[in-house]
Coordinates of C-alpha atoms in Angstrom, one line a residue:
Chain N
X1 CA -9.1 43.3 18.8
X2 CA -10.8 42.3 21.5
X3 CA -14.6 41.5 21.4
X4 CA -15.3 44.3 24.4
X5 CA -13.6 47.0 22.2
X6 CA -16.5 46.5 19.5
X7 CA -20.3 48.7 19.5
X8 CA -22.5 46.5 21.0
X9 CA -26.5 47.6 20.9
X10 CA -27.8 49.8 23.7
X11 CA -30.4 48.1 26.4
X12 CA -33.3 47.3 24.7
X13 CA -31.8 48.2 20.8
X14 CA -32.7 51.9 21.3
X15 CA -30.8 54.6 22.5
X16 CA -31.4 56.6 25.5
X17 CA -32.7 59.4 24.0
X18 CA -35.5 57.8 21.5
X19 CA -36.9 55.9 24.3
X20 CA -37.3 59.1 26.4
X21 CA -38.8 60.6 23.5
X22 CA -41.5 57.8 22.9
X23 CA -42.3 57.7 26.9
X24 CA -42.8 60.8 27.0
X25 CA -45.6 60.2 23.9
X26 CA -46.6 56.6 26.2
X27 CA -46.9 59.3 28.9
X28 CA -49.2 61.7 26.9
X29 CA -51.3 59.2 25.6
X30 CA -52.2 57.6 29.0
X31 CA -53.4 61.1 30.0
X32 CA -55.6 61.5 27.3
X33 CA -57.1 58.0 26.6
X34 CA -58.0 57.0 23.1
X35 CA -55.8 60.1 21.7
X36 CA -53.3 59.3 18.9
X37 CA -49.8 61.0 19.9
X38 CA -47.4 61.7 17.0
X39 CA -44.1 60.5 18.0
X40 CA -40.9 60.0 15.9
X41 CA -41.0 56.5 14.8
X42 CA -36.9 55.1 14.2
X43 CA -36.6 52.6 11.7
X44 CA -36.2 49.2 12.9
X45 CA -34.5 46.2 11.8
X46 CA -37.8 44.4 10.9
X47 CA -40.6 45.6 7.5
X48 CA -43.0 47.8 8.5
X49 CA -46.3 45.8 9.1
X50 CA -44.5 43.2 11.3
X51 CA -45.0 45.3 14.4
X52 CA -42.4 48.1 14.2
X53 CA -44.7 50.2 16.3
X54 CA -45.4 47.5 19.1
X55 CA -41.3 47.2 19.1
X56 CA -40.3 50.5 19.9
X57 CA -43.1 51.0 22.7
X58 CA -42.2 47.5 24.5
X59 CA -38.6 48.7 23.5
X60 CA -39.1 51.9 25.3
X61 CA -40.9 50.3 28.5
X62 CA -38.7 47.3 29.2
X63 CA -36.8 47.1 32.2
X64 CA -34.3 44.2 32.8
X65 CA -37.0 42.7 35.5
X66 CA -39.7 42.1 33.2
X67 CA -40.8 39.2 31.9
X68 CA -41.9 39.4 28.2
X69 CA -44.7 37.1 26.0
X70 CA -45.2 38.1 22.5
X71 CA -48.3 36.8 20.8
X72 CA -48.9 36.7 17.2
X73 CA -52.8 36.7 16.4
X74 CA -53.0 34.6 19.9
X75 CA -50.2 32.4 19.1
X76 CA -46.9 32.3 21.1
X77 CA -45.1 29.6 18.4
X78 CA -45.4 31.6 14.7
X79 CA -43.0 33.6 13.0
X80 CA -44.0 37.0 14.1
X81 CA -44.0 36.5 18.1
X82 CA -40.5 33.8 17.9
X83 CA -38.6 36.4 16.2
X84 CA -39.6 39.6 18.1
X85 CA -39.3 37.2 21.5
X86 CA -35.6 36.2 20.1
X87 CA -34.9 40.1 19.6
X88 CA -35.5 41.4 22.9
X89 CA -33.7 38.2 24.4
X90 CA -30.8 39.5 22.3
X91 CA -30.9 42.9 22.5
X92 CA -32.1 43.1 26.4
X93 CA -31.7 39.5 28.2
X94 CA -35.2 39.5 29.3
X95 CA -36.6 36.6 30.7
X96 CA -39.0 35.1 28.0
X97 CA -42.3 33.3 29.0
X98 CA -45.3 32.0 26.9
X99 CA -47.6 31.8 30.3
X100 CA -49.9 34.6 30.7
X101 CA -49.9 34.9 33.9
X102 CA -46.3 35.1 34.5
X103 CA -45.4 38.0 31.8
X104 CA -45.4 41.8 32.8
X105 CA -45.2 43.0 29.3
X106 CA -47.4 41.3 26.4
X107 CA -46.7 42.5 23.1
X108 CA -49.2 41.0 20.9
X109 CA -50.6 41.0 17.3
X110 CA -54.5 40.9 16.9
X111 CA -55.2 39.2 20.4
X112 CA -56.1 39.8 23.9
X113 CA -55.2 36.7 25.9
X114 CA -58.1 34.5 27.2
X115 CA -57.1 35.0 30.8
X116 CA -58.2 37.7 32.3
X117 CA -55.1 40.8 32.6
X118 CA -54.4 41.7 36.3
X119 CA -53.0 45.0 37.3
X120 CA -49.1 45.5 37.2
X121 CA -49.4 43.8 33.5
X122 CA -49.0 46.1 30.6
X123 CA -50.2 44.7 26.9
X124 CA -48.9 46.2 24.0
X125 CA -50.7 46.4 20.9
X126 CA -48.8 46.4 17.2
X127 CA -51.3 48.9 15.0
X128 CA -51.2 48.6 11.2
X129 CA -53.6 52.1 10.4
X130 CA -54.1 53.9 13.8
X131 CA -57.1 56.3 12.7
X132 CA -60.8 55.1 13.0
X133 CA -62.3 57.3 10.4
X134 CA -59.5 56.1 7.7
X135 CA -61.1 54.6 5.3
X136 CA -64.6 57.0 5.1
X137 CA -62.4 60.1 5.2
X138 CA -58.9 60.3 3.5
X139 CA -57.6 63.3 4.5
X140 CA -55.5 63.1 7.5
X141 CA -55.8 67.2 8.1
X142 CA -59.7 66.3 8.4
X143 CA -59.6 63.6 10.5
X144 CA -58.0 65.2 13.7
X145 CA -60.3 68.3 13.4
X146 CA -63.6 65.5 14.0
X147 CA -61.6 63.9 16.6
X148 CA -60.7 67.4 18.1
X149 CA -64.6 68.4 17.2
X150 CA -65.9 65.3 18.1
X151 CA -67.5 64.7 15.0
X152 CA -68.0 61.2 14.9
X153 CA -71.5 60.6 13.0
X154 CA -69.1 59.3 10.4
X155 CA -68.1 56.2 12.2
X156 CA -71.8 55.2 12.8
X157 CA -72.2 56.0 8.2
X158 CA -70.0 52.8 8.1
X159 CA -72.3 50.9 10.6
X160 CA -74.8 51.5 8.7
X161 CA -73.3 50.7 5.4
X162 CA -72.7 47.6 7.0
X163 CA -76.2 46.9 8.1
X164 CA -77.6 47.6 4.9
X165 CA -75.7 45.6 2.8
X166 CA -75.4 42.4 5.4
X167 CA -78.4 43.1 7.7
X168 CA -76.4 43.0 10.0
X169 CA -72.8 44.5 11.6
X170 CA -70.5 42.8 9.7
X171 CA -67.5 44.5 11.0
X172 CA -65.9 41.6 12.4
X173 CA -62.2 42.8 13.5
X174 CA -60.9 46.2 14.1
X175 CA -64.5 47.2 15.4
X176 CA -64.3 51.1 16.4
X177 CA -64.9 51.5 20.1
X178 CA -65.4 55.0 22.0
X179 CA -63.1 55.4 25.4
X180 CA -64.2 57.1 28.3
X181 CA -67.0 58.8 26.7
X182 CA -64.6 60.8 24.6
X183 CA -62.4 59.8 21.7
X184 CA -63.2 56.8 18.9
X185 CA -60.8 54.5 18.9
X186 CA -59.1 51.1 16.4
X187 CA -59.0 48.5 18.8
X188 CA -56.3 47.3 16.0
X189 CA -57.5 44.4 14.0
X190 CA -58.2 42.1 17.0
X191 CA -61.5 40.0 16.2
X192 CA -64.9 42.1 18.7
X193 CA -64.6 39.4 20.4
X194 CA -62.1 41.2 22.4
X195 CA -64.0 44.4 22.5
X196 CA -65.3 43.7 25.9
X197 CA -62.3 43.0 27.3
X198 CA -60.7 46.2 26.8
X199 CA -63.8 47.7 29.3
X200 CA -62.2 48.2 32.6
X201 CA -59.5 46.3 31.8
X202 CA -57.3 46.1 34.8
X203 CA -53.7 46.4 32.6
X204 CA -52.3 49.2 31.4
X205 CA -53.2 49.1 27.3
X206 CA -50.4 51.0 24.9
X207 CA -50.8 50.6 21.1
X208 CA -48.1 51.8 18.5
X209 CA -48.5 52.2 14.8
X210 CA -44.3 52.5 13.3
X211 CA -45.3 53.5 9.7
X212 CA -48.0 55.7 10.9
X213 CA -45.9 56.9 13.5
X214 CA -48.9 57.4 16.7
X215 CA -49.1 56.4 20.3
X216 CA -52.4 55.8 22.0
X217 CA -53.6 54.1 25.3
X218 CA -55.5 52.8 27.4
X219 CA -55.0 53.5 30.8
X220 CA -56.7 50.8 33.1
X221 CA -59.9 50.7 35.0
X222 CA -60.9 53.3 31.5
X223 CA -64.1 52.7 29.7
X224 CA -64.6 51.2 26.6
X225 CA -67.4 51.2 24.4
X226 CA -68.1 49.4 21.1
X227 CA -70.2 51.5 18.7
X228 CA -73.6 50.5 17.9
X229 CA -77.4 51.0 17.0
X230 CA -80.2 50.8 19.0
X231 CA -82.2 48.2 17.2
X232 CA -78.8 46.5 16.5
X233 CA -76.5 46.0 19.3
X234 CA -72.7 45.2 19.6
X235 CA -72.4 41.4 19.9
X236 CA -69.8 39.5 19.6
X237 CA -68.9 36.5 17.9
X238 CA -69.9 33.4 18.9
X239 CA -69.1 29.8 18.0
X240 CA -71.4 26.5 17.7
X241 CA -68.7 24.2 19.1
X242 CA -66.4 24.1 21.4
X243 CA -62.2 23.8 21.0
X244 CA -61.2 20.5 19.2
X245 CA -58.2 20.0 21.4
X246 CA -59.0 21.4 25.4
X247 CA -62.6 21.5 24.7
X248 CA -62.8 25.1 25.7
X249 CA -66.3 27.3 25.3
X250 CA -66.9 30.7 25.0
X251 CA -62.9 31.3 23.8
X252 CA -62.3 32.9 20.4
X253 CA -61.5 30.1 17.9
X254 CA -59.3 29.4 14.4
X255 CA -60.5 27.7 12.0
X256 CA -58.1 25.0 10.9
X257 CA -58.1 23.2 7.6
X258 CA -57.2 19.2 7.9
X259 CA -57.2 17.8 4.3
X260 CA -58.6 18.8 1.2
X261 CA -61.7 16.6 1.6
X262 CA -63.3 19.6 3.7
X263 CA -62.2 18.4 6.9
X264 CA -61.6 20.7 9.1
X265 CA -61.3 21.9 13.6
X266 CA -61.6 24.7 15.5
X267 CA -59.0 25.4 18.0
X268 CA -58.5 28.1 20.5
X269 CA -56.4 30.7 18.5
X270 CA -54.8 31.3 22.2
X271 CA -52.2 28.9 22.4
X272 CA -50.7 29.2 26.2
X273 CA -55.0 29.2 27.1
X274 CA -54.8 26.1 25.0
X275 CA -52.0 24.3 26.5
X276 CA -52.6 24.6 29.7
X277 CA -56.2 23.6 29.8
X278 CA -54.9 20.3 28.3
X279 CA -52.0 20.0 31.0
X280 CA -54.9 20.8 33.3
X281 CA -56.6 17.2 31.7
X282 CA -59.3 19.0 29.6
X283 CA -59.8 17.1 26.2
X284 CA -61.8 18.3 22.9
X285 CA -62.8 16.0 20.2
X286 CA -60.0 15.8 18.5
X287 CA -57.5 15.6 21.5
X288 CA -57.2 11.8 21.2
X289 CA -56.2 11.7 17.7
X290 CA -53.4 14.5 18.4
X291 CA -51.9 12.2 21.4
X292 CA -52.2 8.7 19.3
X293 CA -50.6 10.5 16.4
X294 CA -47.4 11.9 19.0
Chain K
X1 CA -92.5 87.3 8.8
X2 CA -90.4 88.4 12.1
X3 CA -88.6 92.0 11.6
X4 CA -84.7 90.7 11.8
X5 CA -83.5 89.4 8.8
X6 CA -81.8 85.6 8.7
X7 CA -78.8 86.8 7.2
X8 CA -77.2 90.4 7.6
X9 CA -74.2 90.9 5.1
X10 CA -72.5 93.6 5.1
X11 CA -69.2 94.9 3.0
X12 CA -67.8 91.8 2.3
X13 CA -64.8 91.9 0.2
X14 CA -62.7 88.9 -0.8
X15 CA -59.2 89.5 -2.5
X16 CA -56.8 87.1 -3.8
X17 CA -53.6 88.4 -3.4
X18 CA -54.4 92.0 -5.7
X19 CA -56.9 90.3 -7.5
X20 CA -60.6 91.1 -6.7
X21 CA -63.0 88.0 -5.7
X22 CA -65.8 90.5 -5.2
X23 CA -66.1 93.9 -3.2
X24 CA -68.1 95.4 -0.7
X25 CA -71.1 93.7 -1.0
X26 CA -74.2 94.2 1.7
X27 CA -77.5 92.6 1.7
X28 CA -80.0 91.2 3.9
X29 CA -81.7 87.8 3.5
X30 CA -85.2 87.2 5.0
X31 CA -86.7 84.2 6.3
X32 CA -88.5 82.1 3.8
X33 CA -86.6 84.3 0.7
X34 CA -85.0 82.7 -2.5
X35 CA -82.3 85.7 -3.4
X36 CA -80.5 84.4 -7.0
X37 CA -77.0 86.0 -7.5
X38 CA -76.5 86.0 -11.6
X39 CA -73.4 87.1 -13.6
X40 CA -70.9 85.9 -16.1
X41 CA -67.9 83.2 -15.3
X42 CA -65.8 84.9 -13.4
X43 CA -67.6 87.7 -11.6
X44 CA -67.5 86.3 -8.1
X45 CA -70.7 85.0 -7.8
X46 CA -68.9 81.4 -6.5
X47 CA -66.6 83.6 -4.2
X48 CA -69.4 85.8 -2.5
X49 CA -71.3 82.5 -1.9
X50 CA -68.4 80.7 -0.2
X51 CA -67.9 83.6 1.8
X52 CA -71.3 83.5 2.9
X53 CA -71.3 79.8 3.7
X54 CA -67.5 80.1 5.6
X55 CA -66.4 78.0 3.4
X56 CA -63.6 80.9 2.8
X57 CA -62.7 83.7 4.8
X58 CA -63.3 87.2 3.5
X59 CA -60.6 90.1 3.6
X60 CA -63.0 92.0 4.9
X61 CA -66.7 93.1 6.0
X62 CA -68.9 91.0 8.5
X63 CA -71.7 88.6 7.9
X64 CA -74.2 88.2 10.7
X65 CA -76.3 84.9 11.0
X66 CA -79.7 84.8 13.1
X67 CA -79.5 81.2 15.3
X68 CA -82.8 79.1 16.6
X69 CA -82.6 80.9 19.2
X70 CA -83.2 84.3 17.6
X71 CA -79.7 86.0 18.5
X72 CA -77.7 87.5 15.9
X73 CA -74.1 85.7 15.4
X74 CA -71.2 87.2 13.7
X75 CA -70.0 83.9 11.8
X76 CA -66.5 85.2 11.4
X77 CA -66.4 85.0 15.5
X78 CA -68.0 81.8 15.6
X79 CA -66.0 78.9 16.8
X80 CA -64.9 76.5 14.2
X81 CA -67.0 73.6 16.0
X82 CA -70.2 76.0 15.7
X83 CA -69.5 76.9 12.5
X84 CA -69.4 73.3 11.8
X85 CA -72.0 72.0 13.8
X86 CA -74.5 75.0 11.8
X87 CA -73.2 73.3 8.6
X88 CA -74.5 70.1 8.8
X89 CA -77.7 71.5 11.1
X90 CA -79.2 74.5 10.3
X91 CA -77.3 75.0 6.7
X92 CA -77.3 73.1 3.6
X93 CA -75.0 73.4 1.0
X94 CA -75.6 71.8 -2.8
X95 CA -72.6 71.6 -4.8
X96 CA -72.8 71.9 -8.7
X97 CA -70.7 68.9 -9.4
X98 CA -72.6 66.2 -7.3
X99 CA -69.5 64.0 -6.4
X100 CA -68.4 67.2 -4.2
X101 CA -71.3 66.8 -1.5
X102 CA -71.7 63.5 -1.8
X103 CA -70.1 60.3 -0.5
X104 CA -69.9 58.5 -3.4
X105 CA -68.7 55.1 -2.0
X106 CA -71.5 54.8 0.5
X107 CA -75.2 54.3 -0.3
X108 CA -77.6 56.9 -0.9
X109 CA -79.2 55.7 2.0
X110 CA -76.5 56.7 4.2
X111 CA -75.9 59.7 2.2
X112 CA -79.1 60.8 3.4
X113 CA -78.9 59.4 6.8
X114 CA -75.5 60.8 7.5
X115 CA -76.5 64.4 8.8
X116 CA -78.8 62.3 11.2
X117 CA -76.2 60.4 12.7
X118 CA -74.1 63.3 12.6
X119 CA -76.5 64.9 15.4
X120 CA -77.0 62.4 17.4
X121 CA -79.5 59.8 16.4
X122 CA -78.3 56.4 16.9
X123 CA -81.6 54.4 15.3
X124 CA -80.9 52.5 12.7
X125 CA -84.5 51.6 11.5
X126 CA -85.6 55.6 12.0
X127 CA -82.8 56.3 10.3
X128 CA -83.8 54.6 7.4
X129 CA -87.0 55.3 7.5
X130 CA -86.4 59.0 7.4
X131 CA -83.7 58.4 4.2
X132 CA -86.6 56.1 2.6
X133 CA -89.2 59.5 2.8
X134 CA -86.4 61.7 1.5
X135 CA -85.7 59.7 -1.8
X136 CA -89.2 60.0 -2.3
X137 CA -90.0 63.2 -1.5
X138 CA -86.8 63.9 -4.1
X139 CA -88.5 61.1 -6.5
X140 CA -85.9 58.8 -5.9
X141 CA -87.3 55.0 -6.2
X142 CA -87.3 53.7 -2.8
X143 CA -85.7 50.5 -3.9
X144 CA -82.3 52.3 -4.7
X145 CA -81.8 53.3 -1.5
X146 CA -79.4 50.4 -1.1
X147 CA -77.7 51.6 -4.3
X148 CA -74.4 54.0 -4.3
X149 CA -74.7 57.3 -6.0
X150 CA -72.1 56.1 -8.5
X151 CA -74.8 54.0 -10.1
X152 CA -76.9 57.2 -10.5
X153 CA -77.5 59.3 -13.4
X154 CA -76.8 63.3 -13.2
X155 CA -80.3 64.2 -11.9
X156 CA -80.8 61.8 -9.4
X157 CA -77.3 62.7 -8.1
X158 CA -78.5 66.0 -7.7
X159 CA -81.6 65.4 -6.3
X160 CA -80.0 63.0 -3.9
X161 CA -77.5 65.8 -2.9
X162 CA -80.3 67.9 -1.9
X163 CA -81.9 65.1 0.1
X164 CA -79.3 64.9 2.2
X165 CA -78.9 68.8 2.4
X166 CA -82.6 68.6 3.7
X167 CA -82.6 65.9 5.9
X168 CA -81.7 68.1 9.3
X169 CA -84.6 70.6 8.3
X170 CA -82.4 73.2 7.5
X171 CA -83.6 77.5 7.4
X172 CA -80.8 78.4 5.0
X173 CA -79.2 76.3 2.2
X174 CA -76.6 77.3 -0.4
X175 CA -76.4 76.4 -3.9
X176 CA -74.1 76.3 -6.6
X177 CA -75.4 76.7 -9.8
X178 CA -78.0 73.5 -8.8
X179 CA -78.4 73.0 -12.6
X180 CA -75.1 73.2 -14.5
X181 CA -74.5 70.0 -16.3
X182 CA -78.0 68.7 -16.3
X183 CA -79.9 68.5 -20.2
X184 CA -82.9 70.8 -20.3
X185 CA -85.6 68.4 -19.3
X186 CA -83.9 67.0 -16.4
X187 CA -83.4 70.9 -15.5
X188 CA -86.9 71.6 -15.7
X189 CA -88.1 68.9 -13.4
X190 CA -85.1 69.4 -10.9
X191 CA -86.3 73.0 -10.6
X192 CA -89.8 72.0 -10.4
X193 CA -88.7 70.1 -7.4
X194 CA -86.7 72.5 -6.1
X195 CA -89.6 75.3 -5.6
X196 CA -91.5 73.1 -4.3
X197 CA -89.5 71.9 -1.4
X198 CA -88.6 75.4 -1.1
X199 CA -91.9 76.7 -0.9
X200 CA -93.2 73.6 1.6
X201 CA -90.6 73.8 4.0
X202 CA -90.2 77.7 3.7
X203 CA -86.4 77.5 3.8
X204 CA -84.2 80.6 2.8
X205 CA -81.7 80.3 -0.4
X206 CA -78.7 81.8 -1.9
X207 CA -78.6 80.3 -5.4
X208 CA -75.7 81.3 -7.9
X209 CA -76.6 80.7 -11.0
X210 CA -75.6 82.0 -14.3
X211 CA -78.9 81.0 -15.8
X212 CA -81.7 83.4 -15.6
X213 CA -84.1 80.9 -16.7
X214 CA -83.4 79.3 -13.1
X215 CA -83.7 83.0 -11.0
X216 CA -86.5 83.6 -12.9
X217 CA -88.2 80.7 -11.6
X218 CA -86.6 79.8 -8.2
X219 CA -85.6 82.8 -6.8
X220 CA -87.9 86.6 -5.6
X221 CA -85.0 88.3 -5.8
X222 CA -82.2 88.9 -7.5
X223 CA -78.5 90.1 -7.7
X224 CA -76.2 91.0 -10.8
X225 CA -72.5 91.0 -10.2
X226 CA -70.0 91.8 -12.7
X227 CA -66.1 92.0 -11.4
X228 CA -66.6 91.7 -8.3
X229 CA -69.0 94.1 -7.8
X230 CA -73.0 94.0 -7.5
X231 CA -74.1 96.5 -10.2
X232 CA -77.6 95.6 -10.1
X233 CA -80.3 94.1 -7.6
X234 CA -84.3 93.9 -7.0
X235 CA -86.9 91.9 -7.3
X236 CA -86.4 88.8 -9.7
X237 CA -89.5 89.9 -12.3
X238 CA -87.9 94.1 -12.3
X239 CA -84.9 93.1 -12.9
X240 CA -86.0 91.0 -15.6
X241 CA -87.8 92.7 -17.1
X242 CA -86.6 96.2 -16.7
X243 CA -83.0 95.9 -16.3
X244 CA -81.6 99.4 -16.0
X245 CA -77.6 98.8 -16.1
X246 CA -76.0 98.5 -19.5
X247 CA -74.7 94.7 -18.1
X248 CA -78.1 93.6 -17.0
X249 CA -79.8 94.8 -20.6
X250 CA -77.0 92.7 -22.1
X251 CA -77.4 89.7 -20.3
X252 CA -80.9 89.4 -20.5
X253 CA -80.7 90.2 -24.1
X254 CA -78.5 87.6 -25.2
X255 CA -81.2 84.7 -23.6
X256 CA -82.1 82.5 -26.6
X257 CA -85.7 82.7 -27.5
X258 CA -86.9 79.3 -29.2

C-alpha cells in the first residue's frame, strides 16, 4: 500500500465542519464584544490546560498564507509555544516565524507582545476559566443572568477584598476589564501590565477556553477598561530596573534565579522584543557576561 | 401616613404539585408597619413569604408593590432585572440560617459594602466608611470589619446579615424567622436591635416567625396560618391576648411561663 492510499489529517487538524462551527461562534463573539459564546469544543490531541481552546480557534482561522508565532507566557523557545508551532507546521505547512512583526496570527499564553499589534494581525488568546465572576459566584446558571443583567457590583466585592487585606489592588494577573462600556471581561491570566494594551488595540483579539468550551473577542479599535476605585486607580506594574540583557525599560520583566546564593536578573519575558533589541546593539548589565560565557 | 398601602396582596396561592403551600391569602402592608406571620412548622408561613419577596412564583393571585415613585407595580409583571434591581435596593431580605445571605468568604466589610457597589458607587474609602457605621450601628466592633463572617459567632452573623440588608436604605425587608438558632440572651438583644432600627429608619417588615415572644415585641400586627390558610389576623396585642380561633388559643397557650 501506497503512502497516498492512507487518511492523512484534514488542513489545519480539523474537519470542515467543526471549523465552520467555531467561526461561526469567532463570528458571534466579534459582534458582541466581551460576550462568552458556547461552542462545541472537540477534543484535541494535547491536555486540557495547554491551550486546547487557543488551538481550535487559530485552527479554525488559519489559512495556508498566514504566518504563525506562538508565544508561551512571552516566550517563543518553551515547551508550550515549540510544540503547538511544530503542530500546525505538521498539520497545515504554515510558515512559522518568532518576529512579531512578520506573523498574521499570534497564538499566545499569558502575553501581549511588546510591539505594538497593527491591523491585519489577529492574536489569539489560550483561556484556562473564561468567566470573570468565577470564583465569587459558583453557579454557572447565576453568572450569565448578571452578565445578561449587568450586575457587576460583584467584580468591584473582589477589589475591595483586595484592598482591604493588601491596601492595595493586589490582583496582579487576570485583572477583570469592562469592553465597550458593556460586558466584564478575563483578560486571561496575562500580568495588568497588558491591560492597556488591549484599549483600542488595532488587531483583531479572539480568546478560547477548550475545557470550558467559550469564545469571546475583541474586535479592534473596541474599548477596554480595567476596573477600579476612585481613590485607587488601575496601575500597572512597574519595575525598578531595567532588562539585564537589552537593557529595555518600561517592558514587562521575569524574574530569573542565577544560583542559590540569591543571585538573580530580570529579563524581558518577551523574547523576540528581547532579541532583537540586542541584534539592534542594545546591552543590559548582564549582556557581557552572556556573550563571554558563548 | 399616605393612603396607598406599600404592599397590596391579594389571593395568593402557592401549590406544590396537589400539595398546598398556602391559599388565598390577601393583605395589605402599610408604610412604616411590622406585620408578624406566626404558625407551626409546616403551615406556609416560609412559602407565603417567598412568594412575597419573588423568591418563588405563586400559582396564583397578584401581589402589587408601591415603587419610589409612588406607582403601584404588579411584581409578577416586573421584569426579572427590576425585580432584581428592587432586591438589592429598596428590599431586604434576612435569612434564618446566616451563611444563606451572606458571603462568607469575603469580609464583613464587603458584606456590607456589596449592595453599595452593587448600585453604583465606586469609592472605595466611602464605601468603607459607610460599612464602618453599619457594624456599629449593628454593635459590631469596628476593628472586625477586616474579619470574615466565618470567624463570627451566631449573633453577630445575624446582625451582620441585617447590616448589609440595611445598607441601601431599604422601605420593606423580609425576614425569616430572624431568631431561630440564637440562645435566649443573644435573642433578646438581637431583637432589641432590631426595633430599634425598625422604628428609626421607619422601614416596613414581614417577619415569619414561629415565636410569639418575637411578634409580640417586633411586630403591630399579626397573622396566624395553619395549613396553608390564614385562620386568624389583627393587631399583635388582640390577638394575643384574645385569640378567638381554637388554633390561636392553643398556641398561645402552650407558651412556657418561667
Amino acid at each position: 500500500m501506497s503512502t497516498a492510499d492512507l487518511a492523512t489529517y484534514n488542513f489545519a487538524y480539523l474537519d470542515e465542519q467543526t471549523k465552520r462551527m467555531i467561526r461561526r461562534a469567532i463570528l458571534k463573539a466579534i459582534a458582541i464584544p466581551g460576550y462568552q459564546v458556547p461552542f462545541a469544543s472537540r477534543e484535541m490531541p494535547m491536555p486540557y490546560g495547554w491551550g486546547t481552546g487557543g488551538v481550535q480557534v487559530t485552527a479554525a482561522i488559519l489559512g495556508p498564507k498566514d504566518v504563525l508565532k506562538v508565544i508561551d507566557q512571552g516566550a517563543d523557545d518553551t515547551t508550550n509555544a515549540v510544540s503547538i508551532r511544530a503542530f500546525f507546521q505538521k498539520v497545515a505547512d504554515v510558515a512559522v516565524t518568532t518576529k512579531t512583526r512578520e506573523a498574521t496570527i499570534i497564538q499566545t499564553r499569558h502575553r501581549i507582545p511588546e510591539e505594538k499589534l497593527t491591523a491585519g494581525q489577529t492574536l489569539v488568546y489560550q483561556v484556562p476559566i473564561p468567566e470573570p465572576l468565577r470564583f465569587l459566584e459558583p453557579r454557572e446558571t447565576e453568572t450569565r443572568k448578571m452578565h445578561a443583567l449587568e450586575e457587576y457590583g460583584l467584580m468591584h466585592v473582589k477589589l475591595y477584598e483586595d484592598i482591604a487585606r493588601n491596601g492595595h489592588i493586589a490582583t496582579t494577573y487576570a485583572y477583570p476589564v469592562k469592553v465597550e462600556g458593556r460586558y466584564v471581561m478575563d483578560p486571561s491570566p496575562t500580568p495588568k501590565f497588558d491591560n492597556p494594551k488591549m484599549h483600542m488595540s488595532e488587531a483583531l483579539q479572539l480568546f478560547g477556553a477548550g475545557r470550558e468550551k467559550r469564545i469571546y473577542a475583541v474586535p479592534p479599535f473596541t474599548e477596554v477598561v480595567s476596573l477600579d476605585f476612585e481613590d485607587h486607580p488601575f496601575e500597572i506594574q512597574t519595575f525598578d530596573r531595567p532588562c539585564a540583557l537589552c537593557g529595555a525599560e518600561n517592558v514587562y520583566l521575569d524574574e530569573v534565579v542565577l544560583d542559590d546564593k540569591g543571585g538573580r536578573m530580570f529579563v524581558c519575558s518577551d523574547t523576540d522584543h528581547c532579541e532583537e533589541r540586542c541584534a539592534g546593539g542594545h546591552r543590559g548589565s548582564l549582556a557581557y557576561d552572556k556573550e563571554a560565557a558563548e | 401616613m399616605t393612603d396607598t398601602p406599600l404592599l397590596k396582596v391579594r389571593d395568593i396561592s402557592k401549590f406544590y404539585g396537589a400539595r398546598i403551600g398556602c391559599q388565598n391569602v390577601s393583605f395589605d402592608l402599610w408604610p412604616g408597619e411590622v406585620l408578624a406571620i406566626v404558625g407551626e412548622s409546616g403551615s406556609g408561613k416560609t412559602t407565603l413569604l417567598n412568594c412575597l419577596a419573588t423568591r418563588l412564583m405563586p400559582s396564583s393571585g397578584s401581589v402589587e408593590y408601591r415603587m419610589r415613585d409612588g406607582g403601584m407595580r404588579d411584581l409578577s409583571r416586573m421584569s426579572e432585572a427590576e425585580r432584581r434591581f428592587l432586591m438589592r435596593t429598596d428590599w431586604g431580605f434576612v435569612h434564618q440560617n446566616p451563611a444563606d445571605g451572606l458571603r462568607m468568604a469575603v469580609s464583613a466589610g464587603a458584606n456590607v459594602g456589596e449592595r453599595l457597589m452593587a448600585v453604583g458607587e465606586r469609592h472605595y474609602g466611602n464605601i468603607r466608611e459607610t460599612a464602618g457605621n453599619w457594624l456599629g450601628r449593628v454593635e459590631i466592633s469596628v476593628d472586625r470589619i477586616d474579619d470574615q463572617p466565618r470567624a463570627f459567632s451566631g449573633g453577630m452573623r445575624q446582625r451582620l446579615q441585617i447590616a448589609r440588608n440595611l445598607v441601601t436604605s431599604p422601605r420593606l425587608v423580609f425576614m425569616d424567622e430572624p431568631t431561630g438558632g440564637l440562645d435566649v440572651s443573644v435573642q433578646a438583644r438581637l431583637l432589641d436591635l432590631l426595633r430599634g432600627l425598625v422604628q428609626d429608619l421607619g422601614l416596613s417588615a414581614i417577619i415569619v416567625t414561629h415565636d410569639l415572644a418575637v411578634a409580640r415585641l417586633l411586630s403591630h400586627r399579626m397573622m396566624v396560618m395553619k395549613d396553608g390558610i390564614v385562620i386568624e389576623q389583627g393587631l399583635t396585642d388582640r390577638v394575643l391576648d384574645d385569640p378567638r380561633e381554637a388554633y390561636t388559643q392553643l398556641l398561645v397557650s402552650s407558651i412556657l411561663q418561667v
